[in-house]
């Protein structure tokens, strides 16, 4: 099966896509990783991408589609893919359908992790990392206490780019970019809405339940 996962930054998409990858023995596709890989291997696409990114321009749909086509053409990944962060826009989604058909594949299901703005802000703004033991806490949901964290609070730091304005901007961009794509997949009856405010395990259970029922 081929799966797509959507969710705003801070929705726990990374955790869930890792979970799906492992439990269903899929191969995870992230366009960011694909691009970095090409750049590191200094391929033709990689060199092109590097010069584009050096100029601070976004990589075009064509280049992204080329990379996706490459993955779809690999036999060992046939119908075993999970897409994270792709498609980014409706053009990519439509081209994706064409490519899937070309390689005799299709999308099995599309998951959307729903988390509202307020909760995302708390999850990200509240995140604290201990510089001594590298454990992660959250001042709203998972406080560092004498019981769970012997280092105490003196080594706790927050990520500097985690400020409210940036998070809200990323959230807004996500909503604007993905809404048309989600409508598109909804019309194709592929979309499954998941309550992303549930505990991580419950979300994973829900997702595997849906995937197992489709597979059966
Ligand atoms: Zn610590």
Short mmCIF file of C-alpha atoms and ligand atoms in Angstrom, two decimals:
data_model
loop_
_atom_site.label_atom_id
_atom_site.label_comp_id
_atom_site.label_asym_id
_atom_site.label_seq_id
_atom_site.Cartn_x
_atom_site.Cartn_y
_atom_site.Cartn_z
CA UNK A 1 0.00 0.00 0.00
CA UNK A 2 1.01 3.59 -0.62
CA UNK A 3 0.14 6.08 2.08
CA UNK A 4 0.26 9.86 2.40
CA UNK A 5 0.42 11.63 5.74
CA UNK A 6 -0.58 15.24 6.28
CA UNK A 7 -0.37 17.28 9.45
CA UNK A 8 0.72 20.73 10.60
CA UNK A 9 4.15 21.24 12.18
CA UNK A 10 3.91 20.04 15.78
CA UNK A 11 1.17 17.48 15.06
CA UNK A 12 3.46 14.51 15.61
CA UNK A 13 3.62 13.59 11.95
CA UNK A 14 7.23 12.41 12.18
CA UNK A 15 6.43 10.03 15.04
CA UNK A 16 3.42 8.58 13.23
CA UNK A 17 5.15 8.19 9.89
CA UNK A 18 8.00 6.33 11.60
CA UNK A 19 5.43 4.12 13.29
CA UNK A 20 3.63 3.32 10.01
CA UNK A 21 6.93 2.75 8.22
CA UNK A 22 7.96 0.15 10.80
CA UNK A 23 4.66 -1.62 11.40
CA UNK A 24 3.74 -1.97 7.75
CA UNK A 25 7.26 -2.37 6.40
CA UNK A 26 6.99 0.63 4.12
CA UNK A 27 9.64 2.93 2.71
CA UNK A 28 9.41 6.55 3.86
CA UNK A 29 9.66 9.24 1.21
CA UNK A 30 10.40 12.79 2.26
CA UNK A 31 11.21 15.24 -0.50
CA UNK A 32 13.64 17.04 1.82
CA UNK A 33 15.65 13.84 2.23
CA UNK A 34 15.46 13.07 -1.49
CA UNK A 35 16.80 16.52 -2.36
CA UNK A 36 19.61 16.34 0.21
CA UNK A 37 20.54 12.89 -1.07
CA UNK A 38 20.86 14.12 -4.67
CA UNK A 39 22.93 17.12 -3.58
CA UNK A 40 25.26 14.92 -1.52
CA UNK A 41 25.69 12.44 -4.37
CA UNK A 42 26.35 15.35 -6.77
CA UNK A 43 23.99 13.93 -9.40
CA UNK A 44 22.75 16.08 -12.31
CA UNK A 45 19.54 16.84 -10.42
CA UNK A 46 21.57 17.41 -7.24
CA UNK A 47 23.80 20.02 -8.87
CA UNK A 48 20.77 21.78 -10.29
CA UNK A 49 19.05 21.72 -6.90
CA UNK A 50 22.13 23.06 -5.15
CA UNK A 51 22.42 26.08 -7.42
CA UNK A 52 18.69 26.77 -7.01
CA UNK A 53 18.84 26.50 -3.24
CA UNK A 54 22.01 28.61 -3.08
CA UNK A 55 20.04 31.35 -4.79
CA UNK A 56 17.32 30.92 -2.18
CA UNK A 57 14.69 29.92 -4.73
CA UNK A 58 12.19 27.10 -4.20
CA UNK A 59 12.80 23.87 -6.06
CA UNK A 60 10.32 23.55 -8.93
CA UNK A 61 7.52 21.02 -9.21
CA UNK A 62 9.36 19.46 -12.18
CA UNK A 63 12.41 18.60 -10.12
CA UNK A 64 10.30 17.22 -7.27
CA UNK A 65 8.27 15.15 -9.74
CA UNK A 66 11.47 13.75 -11.28
CA UNK A 67 12.61 12.61 -7.86
CA UNK A 68 9.24 11.07 -7.07
CA UNK A 69 9.26 9.26 -10.41
CA UNK A 70 12.68 7.83 -9.59
CA UNK A 71 11.31 6.36 -6.34
CA UNK A 72 8.18 4.99 -8.02
CA UNK A 73 10.32 3.21 -10.59
CA UNK A 74 12.29 1.26 -7.98
CA UNK A 75 10.93 -2.30 -7.90
CA UNK A 76 11.65 -3.09 -4.25
CA UNK A 77 9.54 -0.11 -3.17
CA UNK A 78 6.59 -1.08 -5.39
CA UNK A 79 3.36 -0.26 -3.50
CA UNK A 80 5.32 0.11 -0.26
CA UNK A 81 5.68 3.84 0.10
CA UNK A 82 4.69 6.39 2.68
CA UNK A 83 4.87 10.04 1.64
CA UNK A 84 5.63 12.70 4.21
CA UNK A 85 5.47 16.31 3.06
CA UNK A 86 4.47 15.42 -0.49
CA UNK A 87 2.42 16.42 -2.48
CA UNK A 88 2.84 20.05 -1.45
CA UNK A 89 0.30 21.57 -3.84
CA UNK A 90 -2.50 20.57 -6.17
CA UNK A 91 -0.25 20.55 -9.25
CA UNK A 92 2.03 18.05 -7.59
CA UNK A 93 -0.94 15.95 -6.48
CA UNK A 94 -2.32 15.74 -10.02
CA UNK A 95 1.06 14.96 -11.55
CA UNK A 96 1.55 12.38 -8.80
CA UNK A 97 -1.57 10.54 -10.02
CA UNK A 98 -0.18 10.40 -13.54
CA UNK A 99 3.13 9.04 -12.31
CA UNK A 100 1.47 6.47 -10.07
CA UNK A 101 -0.55 5.20 -13.02
CA UNK A 102 2.55 5.03 -15.18
CA UNK A 103 4.16 2.69 -12.64
CA UNK A 104 0.94 0.75 -12.07
CA UNK A 105 0.47 1.97 -8.51
CA UNK A 106 -2.07 3.93 -6.56
CA UNK A 107 -2.62 5.74 -3.29
CA UNK A 108 -4.23 3.46 -0.74
CA UNK A 109 -5.11 6.07 1.87
CA UNK A 110 -4.40 9.61 2.95
CA UNK A 111 -4.24 10.50 6.65
CA UNK A 112 -4.75 13.95 8.01
CA UNK A 113 -3.64 14.63 11.57
CA UNK A 114 -5.87 17.34 12.96
CA UNK A 115 -4.50 19.50 15.74
CA UNK A 116 -5.75 23.00 16.44
CA UNK A 117 -3.55 26.07 16.62
CA UNK A 118 -3.73 26.48 20.39
CA UNK A 119 -2.49 23.00 21.12
CA UNK A 120 0.29 23.24 18.55
CA UNK A 121 1.51 26.44 20.19
CA UNK A 122 1.60 24.77 23.60
CA UNK A 123 3.32 21.69 22.24
CA UNK A 124 6.05 23.66 20.49
CA UNK A 125 6.43 26.69 22.75
CA UNK A 126 6.35 24.54 25.86
CA UNK A 127 9.05 22.16 24.66
CA UNK A 128 12.16 22.10 26.87
CA UNK A 129 15.32 20.14 26.27
CA UNK A 130 17.76 19.28 29.03
CA UNK A 131 21.30 20.07 27.88
CA UNK A 132 22.69 17.63 30.43
CA UNK A 133 20.73 14.43 29.71
CA UNK A 134 19.00 15.43 26.44
CA UNK A 135 15.56 14.42 27.70
CA UNK A 136 12.67 16.46 26.40
CA UNK A 137 9.97 17.95 28.61
CA UNK A 138 7.06 20.29 28.15
CA UNK A 139 6.00 22.96 30.59
CA UNK A 140 2.32 22.32 29.81
CA UNK A 141 2.13 18.57 29.31
CA UNK A 142 5.24 16.93 30.70
CA UNK A 143 6.84 18.94 33.46
CA UNK A 144 10.36 18.27 34.63
CA UNK A 145 10.00 17.21 38.26
CA UNK A 146 12.27 15.90 40.98
CA UNK A 147 10.79 12.44 40.36
CA UNK A 148 11.17 12.16 36.59
CA UNK A 149 14.27 14.29 36.11
CA UNK A 150 17.16 14.31 38.61
CA UNK A 151 19.06 17.09 36.74
CA UNK A 152 16.48 19.60 37.95
CA UNK A 153 15.39 22.59 35.92
CA UNK A 154 18.68 24.46 35.58
CA UNK A 155 19.74 22.79 32.30
CA UNK A 156 16.40 23.17 30.53
CA UNK A 157 16.47 25.23 27.36
CA UNK A 158 13.93 26.16 24.72
CA UNK A 159 14.68 26.24 21.01
CA UNK A 160 15.17 29.84 19.97
CA UNK A 161 13.21 29.65 16.71
CA UNK A 162 10.19 28.30 18.51
CA UNK A 163 8.49 31.65 18.82
CA UNK A 164 4.83 32.21 18.40
CA UNK A 165 4.90 34.25 15.20
CA UNK A 166 6.93 31.67 13.31
CA UNK A 167 4.72 28.83 14.44
CA UNK A 168 1.52 30.64 13.50
CA UNK A 169 2.95 31.51 10.10
CA UNK A 170 3.96 27.90 9.44
CA UNK A 171 0.52 26.75 10.55
CA UNK A 172 -1.26 29.20 8.26
CA UNK A 173 0.94 28.23 5.31
CA UNK A 174 0.26 24.57 5.97
CA UNK A 175 -3.52 25.12 6.04
CA UNK A 176 -3.49 27.20 2.86
CA UNK A 177 -1.26 24.78 0.96
CA UNK A 178 -2.89 21.55 2.00
CA UNK A 179 -6.59 22.42 2.00
CA UNK A 180 -7.01 22.09 -1.79
CA UNK A 181 -5.04 18.82 -1.81
CA UNK A 182 -7.13 17.38 1.02
CA UNK A 183 -10.34 18.30 -0.78
CA UNK A 184 -8.96 16.57 -3.85
CA UNK A 185 -8.26 13.33 -1.96
CA UNK A 186 -11.55 13.59 -0.11
CA UNK A 187 -13.41 13.54 -3.43
CA UNK A 188 -11.48 10.41 -4.33
CA UNK A 189 -12.65 8.84 -1.03
CA UNK A 190 -9.08 8.37 0.13
CA UNK A 191 -9.03 10.79 3.04
CA UNK A 192 -9.09 9.71 6.70
CA UNK A 193 -9.30 12.38 9.36
CA UNK A 194 -7.40 11.56 12.54
CA UNK A 195 -7.77 13.42 15.83
CA UNK A 196 -4.16 14.46 16.43
CA UNK A 197 -4.88 15.59 19.99
CA UNK A 198 -5.13 11.99 21.20
CA UNK A 199 -2.18 10.27 22.86
CA UNK A 200 0.53 9.07 20.49
CA UNK A 201 -0.32 5.39 21.03
CA UNK A 202 -4.00 5.95 20.40
CA UNK A 203 -3.27 7.77 17.14
CA UNK A 204 -0.99 4.92 16.05
CA UNK A 205 -3.67 2.36 16.92
CA UNK A 206 -6.30 4.23 14.99
CA UNK A 207 -4.05 4.50 11.92
CA UNK A 208 -3.04 0.84 11.95
CA UNK A 209 -6.64 -0.19 12.43
CA UNK A 210 -7.69 1.74 9.33
CA UNK A 211 -4.76 0.43 7.30
CA UNK A 212 -5.38 -3.15 8.35
CA UNK A 213 -9.06 -2.87 7.42
CA UNK A 214 -8.15 -1.57 3.98
CA UNK A 215 -5.55 -4.27 3.44
CA UNK A 216 -8.00 -7.03 4.40
ZN1 LIG B 1 18.43 16.32 32.39
#
